[in-house]
Amino acid sequence: MDKRLLYVGLIVAIVLVGIFLIRANQSGYNPQPTANTNSNSSGGSSTNNSSSGVPLSELSKHSTVDDCWVAYDGKVYDITSFLPNHRGGINRILPYCGTADEFQKAFTKQHGTSKVKLLMNVGVLIGDFDVMGAVQ
Ligand code: HEM
């Protein structure tokens, strides 16, 4: 009897770990800072920013309520899932989805640095922001 319980417990644990792994995968987290390689719009990718993070051209594609990336202090975050939870409302952040300087300016103007930790907690880190890409 005890053994049966042990087996059931083991199976439940395996299923839970499986579900956790699948969910972690679906969250879109990509540990490599090469999100720009996902773009399939142009086959000939520019060689310059292939290894230096997310360029503005990629960041700016994620500018909707269903897909919102922002850059802060040189890092790109996916804050899509946080938008509905923002107590200041979705619409205060939405204009800055897909932006770097604009977001950072507005965010800092409103919140100073008081919400930086929260941003880093609620945002899914995509990778480094390719500052040189933004200068082009
Ligand atoms: C991911 C980035 C952001 C985070 C984590 C964040 C977090 C928060 C939090 C926790 C609150 C609740 C009130 C408080 O504790 O002060 C809040 C309120 C607010 N936020 Fe944000 N915020 C973000 C971005 C922005 C941006 C970009 C704007 C506008 C440019 C903005 C405008 C506001 C406003 C207007 C309120 C309401 C303030 C009030 O009720 O007094 N937030 N935000």
mmCIF file of C-alpha atoms and ligand atoms in Angstrom:
data_model
loop_
_atom_site.group_PDB
_atom_site.id
_atom_site.type_symbol
_atom_site.label_atom_id
_atom_site.label_comp_id
_atom_site.label_asym_id
_atom_site.label_seq_id
_atom_site.Cartn_x
_atom_site.Cartn_y
_atom_site.Cartn_z
ATOM 1 C CA MET A 1 0.000 0.000 0.000
ATOM 2 C CA ASP A 2 2.742 2.403 1.018
ATOM 3 C CA LYS A 3 4.618 1.653 -2.170
ATOM 4 C CA ARG A 4 1.552 2.441 -4.240
ATOM 5 C CA LEU A 5 1.312 5.832 -2.555
ATOM 6 C CA LEU A 6 4.973 6.461 -3.267
ATOM 7 C CA TYR A 7 4.479 5.656 -6.975
ATOM 8 C CA VAL A 8 1.452 7.945 -7.220
ATOM 9 C CA GLY A 9 3.396 10.731 -5.517
ATOM 10 C CA LEU A 10 6.277 10.234 -7.893
ATOM 11 C CA ILE A 11 4.025 10.385 -10.948
ATOM 12 C CA VAL A 12 2.319 13.550 -9.689
ATOM 13 C CA ALA A 13 5.723 15.159 -9.101
ATOM 14 C CA ILE A 14 6.884 14.255 -12.616
ATOM 15 C CA VAL A 15 3.690 15.665 -14.153
ATOM 16 C CA LEU A 16 4.082 18.899 -12.152
ATOM 17 C CA VAL A 17 7.702 19.315 -13.266
ATOM 18 C CA GLY A 18 6.576 18.659 -16.867
ATOM 19 C CA ILE A 19 3.886 21.340 -16.649
ATOM 20 C CA PHE A 20 6.377 23.775 -15.129
ATOM 21 C CA LEU A 21 8.878 23.163 -17.937
ATOM 22 C CA ILE A 22 6.237 23.593 -20.645
ATOM 23 C CA ARG A 23 5.026 26.862 -19.092
ATOM 24 C CA ALA A 24 8.581 28.184 -18.753
ATOM 25 C CA ASN A 25 9.054 27.480 -22.433
ATOM 26 C CA GLN A 26 5.839 29.237 -23.443
ATOM 27 C CA SER A 27 6.725 32.418 -21.567
ATOM 28 C CA GLY A 28 8.957 33.337 -24.483
ATOM 29 C CA TYR A 29 12.047 33.581 -22.333
ATOM 30 C CA ASN A 30 15.111 33.344 -24.504
ATOM 31 C CA PRO A 31 18.370 33.243 -22.584
ATOM 32 C CA GLN A 32 20.431 34.146 -25.634
ATOM 33 C CA PRO A 33 20.528 37.864 -26.333
ATOM 34 C CA THR A 34 19.909 37.251 -30.019
ATOM 35 C CA ALA A 35 16.208 37.910 -30.389
ATOM 36 C CA ASN A 36 16.955 39.657 -33.677
ATOM 37 C CA THR A 37 17.628 36.312 -35.309
ATOM 38 C CA ASN A 38 13.919 35.543 -34.924
ATOM 39 C CA SER A 39 13.017 38.112 -37.510
ATOM 40 C CA ASN A 40 12.213 36.370 -40.755
ATOM 41 C CA SER A 41 11.282 39.457 -42.720
ATOM 42 C CA SER A 42 14.640 39.783 -44.429
ATOM 43 C CA GLY A 43 16.858 36.846 -45.186
ATOM 44 C CA GLY A 44 20.107 38.772 -45.371
ATOM 45 C CA SER A 45 20.554 39.843 -41.786
ATOM 46 C CA SER A 46 22.969 42.672 -41.158
ATOM 47 C CA THR A 47 26.247 41.327 -39.884
ATOM 48 C CA ASN A 48 26.913 44.200 -37.491
ATOM 49 C CA ASN A 49 24.445 43.478 -34.738
ATOM 50 C CA SER A 50 24.298 39.698 -34.892
ATOM 51 C CA SER A 51 26.025 39.332 -31.546
ATOM 52 C CA SER A 52 25.431 42.617 -29.778
ATOM 53 C CA GLY A 53 21.905 42.261 -28.498
ATOM 54 C CA VAL A 54 18.484 43.469 -29.514
ATOM 55 C CA PRO A 55 18.581 46.317 -32.023
ATOM 56 C CA LEU A 56 15.984 49.075 -32.083
ATOM 57 C CA SER A 57 14.623 47.618 -35.326
ATOM 58 C CA GLU A 58 13.654 44.460 -33.400
ATOM 59 C CA LEU A 59 12.552 46.229 -30.213
ATOM 60 C CA SER A 60 10.177 48.487 -32.104
ATOM 61 C CA LYS A 61 8.313 45.471 -33.517
ATOM 62 C CA HIS A 62 7.036 44.678 -30.029
ATOM 63 C CA SER A 63 4.807 47.667 -29.542
ATOM 64 C CA THR A 64 1.339 46.288 -28.903
ATOM 65 C CA VAL A 65 -0.751 45.372 -25.890
ATOM 66 C CA ASP A 66 -0.248 41.681 -26.736
ATOM 67 C CA ASP A 67 3.476 42.006 -27.273
ATOM 68 C CA CYS A 68 5.218 44.782 -25.385
ATOM 69 C CA TRP A 69 8.982 45.069 -25.056
ATOM 70 C CA VAL A 70 10.757 48.027 -23.517
ATOM 71 C CA ALA A 71 14.394 48.862 -22.896
ATOM 72 C CA TYR A 72 15.657 50.233 -19.605
ATOM 73 C CA ASP A 73 19.292 50.820 -18.681
ATOM 74 C CA GLY A 74 20.581 48.822 -21.615
ATOM 75 C CA LYS A 75 18.360 45.773 -21.083
ATOM 76 C CA VAL A 76 15.293 44.725 -23.018
ATOM 77 C CA TYR A 77 12.284 43.423 -21.078
ATOM 78 C CA ASP A 78 9.042 41.821 -22.165
ATOM 79 C CA ILE A 79 6.411 43.453 -19.943
ATOM 80 C CA THR A 80 3.330 42.155 -21.805
ATOM 81 C CA SER A 81 1.961 40.163 -18.885
ATOM 82 C CA PHE A 82 2.401 43.092 -16.514
ATOM 83 C CA LEU A 83 0.375 45.581 -18.566
ATOM 84 C CA PRO A 84 -3.089 44.535 -17.248
ATOM 85 C CA ASN A 85 -1.720 44.693 -13.694
ATOM 86 C CA HIS A 86 -0.328 48.199 -13.945
ATOM 87 C CA ARG A 87 -2.215 50.280 -11.421
ATOM 88 C CA GLY A 88 -1.690 53.381 -13.500
ATOM 89 C CA GLY A 89 -3.511 51.659 -16.374
ATOM 90 C CA ILE A 90 -2.397 49.935 -19.572
ATOM 91 C CA ASN A 91 -2.699 53.114 -21.591
ATOM 92 C CA ARG A 92 -0.016 54.920 -19.656
ATOM 93 C CA ILE A 93 2.591 52.358 -20.715
ATOM 94 C CA LEU A 94 1.261 51.341 -24.146
ATOM 95 C CA PRO A 95 2.650 54.387 -26.033
ATOM 96 C CA TYR A 96 6.136 53.369 -24.882
ATOM 97 C CA CYS A 97 5.990 49.712 -25.876
ATOM 98 C CA GLY A 98 8.704 49.080 -28.443
ATOM 99 C CA THR A 99 10.816 52.016 -27.285
ATOM 100 C CA ALA A 100 13.994 52.558 -25.293
ATOM 101 C CA ASP A 101 14.705 56.209 -24.540
ATOM 102 C CA GLU A 102 11.047 57.197 -24.646
ATOM 103 C CA PHE A 103 10.085 54.509 -22.173
ATOM 104 C CA GLN A 104 12.972 55.226 -19.835
ATOM 105 C CA LYS A 105 12.230 58.948 -19.839
ATOM 106 C CA ALA A 106 8.502 58.520 -19.160
ATOM 107 C CA PHE A 107 9.072 55.771 -16.596
ATOM 108 C CA THR A 108 11.655 57.823 -14.711
ATOM 109 C CA LYS A 109 9.567 60.974 -14.896
ATOM 110 C CA GLN A 110 6.605 59.165 -13.345
ATOM 111 C CA HIS A 111 8.268 56.807 -10.919
ATOM 112 C CA GLY A 112 11.851 57.988 -10.472
ATOM 113 C CA THR A 113 13.804 54.862 -9.619
ATOM 114 C CA SER A 114 11.240 53.527 -7.135
ATOM 115 C CA LYS A 115 9.811 50.938 -9.551
ATOM 116 C CA VAL A 116 13.009 49.755 -11.203
ATOM 117 C CA LYS A 117 13.186 46.570 -9.129
ATOM 118 C CA LEU A 118 9.555 45.858 -9.904
ATOM 119 C CA LEU A 119 10.195 46.361 -13.608
ATOM 120 C CA MET A 120 13.006 43.828 -13.435
ATOM 121 C CA ASN A 121 10.794 41.384 -11.541
ATOM 122 C CA VAL A 122 7.704 41.603 -13.702
ATOM 123 C CA GLY A 123 9.589 41.946 -16.975
ATOM 124 C CA VAL A 124 11.014 38.928 -18.743
ATOM 125 C CA LEU A 125 14.606 39.744 -19.630
ATOM 126 C CA ILE A 126 15.068 39.365 -23.366
ATOM 127 C CA GLY A 127 18.692 40.472 -23.518
ATOM 128 C CA ASP A 128 20.943 43.478 -23.933
ATOM 129 C CA PHE A 129 19.757 46.462 -25.887
ATOM 130 C CA ASP A 130 21.969 47.073 -28.883
ATOM 131 C CA VAL A 131 22.709 50.748 -28.384
ATOM 132 C CA MET A 132 24.811 50.990 -31.535
ATOM 133 C CA GLY A 133 21.861 49.638 -33.520
ATOM 134 C CA ALA A 134 19.800 52.538 -32.213
ATOM 135 C CA VAL A 135 22.355 55.073 -33.396
ATOM 136 C CA GLN A 136 22.315 53.958 -37.045
HETATM 137 C C1 HEM B 1 6.994 48.392 -16.315
HETATM 138 C C2 HEM B 1 7.066 49.631 -15.907
HETATM 139 C C3 HEM B 1 6.194 50.158 -14.788
HETATM 140 C C4 HEM B 1 5.987 49.648 -13.556
HETATM 141 C C5 HEM B 1 6.604 48.384 -12.979
HETATM 142 C C6 HEM B 1 5.039 50.520 -12.886
HETATM 143 C C7 HEM B 1 4.554 50.320 -11.625
HETATM 144 C C8 HEM B 1 3.546 51.050 -11.032
HETATM 145 C C9 HEM B 1 2.960 50.801 -9.736
HETATM 146 C C10 HEM B 1 3.374 49.695 -8.772
HETATM 147 C C11 HEM B 1 1.989 51.691 -9.542
HETATM 148 C C12 HEM B 1 1.060 51.778 -8.329
HETATM 149 C C13 HEM B 1 1.200 53.048 -7.540
HETATM 150 C C14 HEM B 1 2.524 53.185 -6.881
HETATM 151 O O1 HEM B 1 2.964 52.269 -6.175
HETATM 152 O O2 HEM B 1 3.148 54.246 -7.054
HETATM 153 C C15 HEM B 1 1.967 52.549 -10.689
HETATM 154 C C16 HEM B 1 1.119 53.616 -10.866
HETATM 155 C C17 HEM B 1 1.186 54.486 -11.923
HETATM 156 N N1 HEM B 1 2.038 54.419 -12.995
HETATM 157 FE FE1 HEM B 1 3.393 52.992 -13.323
HETATM 158 N N2 HEM B 1 4.725 51.555 -13.704
HETATM 159 C C18 HEM B 1 5.419 51.373 -14.875
HETATM 160 C C19 HEM B 1 5.436 52.193 -15.976
HETATM 161 C C20 HEM B 1 4.762 53.377 -16.060
HETATM 162 C C21 HEM B 1 4.859 54.315 -17.145
HETATM 163 C C22 HEM B 1 5.775 54.178 -18.360
HETATM 164 C C23 HEM B 1 4.016 55.332 -16.842
HETATM 165 C C24 HEM B 1 3.709 56.611 -17.597
HETATM 166 C C25 HEM B 1 4.530 57.196 -18.397
HETATM 167 C C26 HEM B 1 3.374 55.044 -15.586
HETATM 168 C C27 HEM B 1 2.428 55.807 -14.961
HETATM 169 C C28 HEM B 1 1.782 55.503 -13.808
HETATM 170 C C29 HEM B 1 0.692 56.278 -13.244
HETATM 171 C C30 HEM B 1 0.115 57.548 -13.836
HETATM 172 C C31 HEM B 1 0.329 55.642 -12.064
HETATM 173 C C32 HEM B 1 -0.783 56.053 -11.110
HETATM 174 C C33 HEM B 1 -0.163 56.903 -10.053
HETATM 175 C C34 HEM B 1 -1.107 57.180 -8.935
HETATM 176 O O3 HEM B 1 -2.165 56.533 -8.832
HETATM 177 O O4 HEM B 1 -0.766 58.040 -8.108
HETATM 178 N N3 HEM B 1 3.863 53.843 -15.128
HETATM 179 N N4 HEM B 1 2.924 52.134 -11.601
#
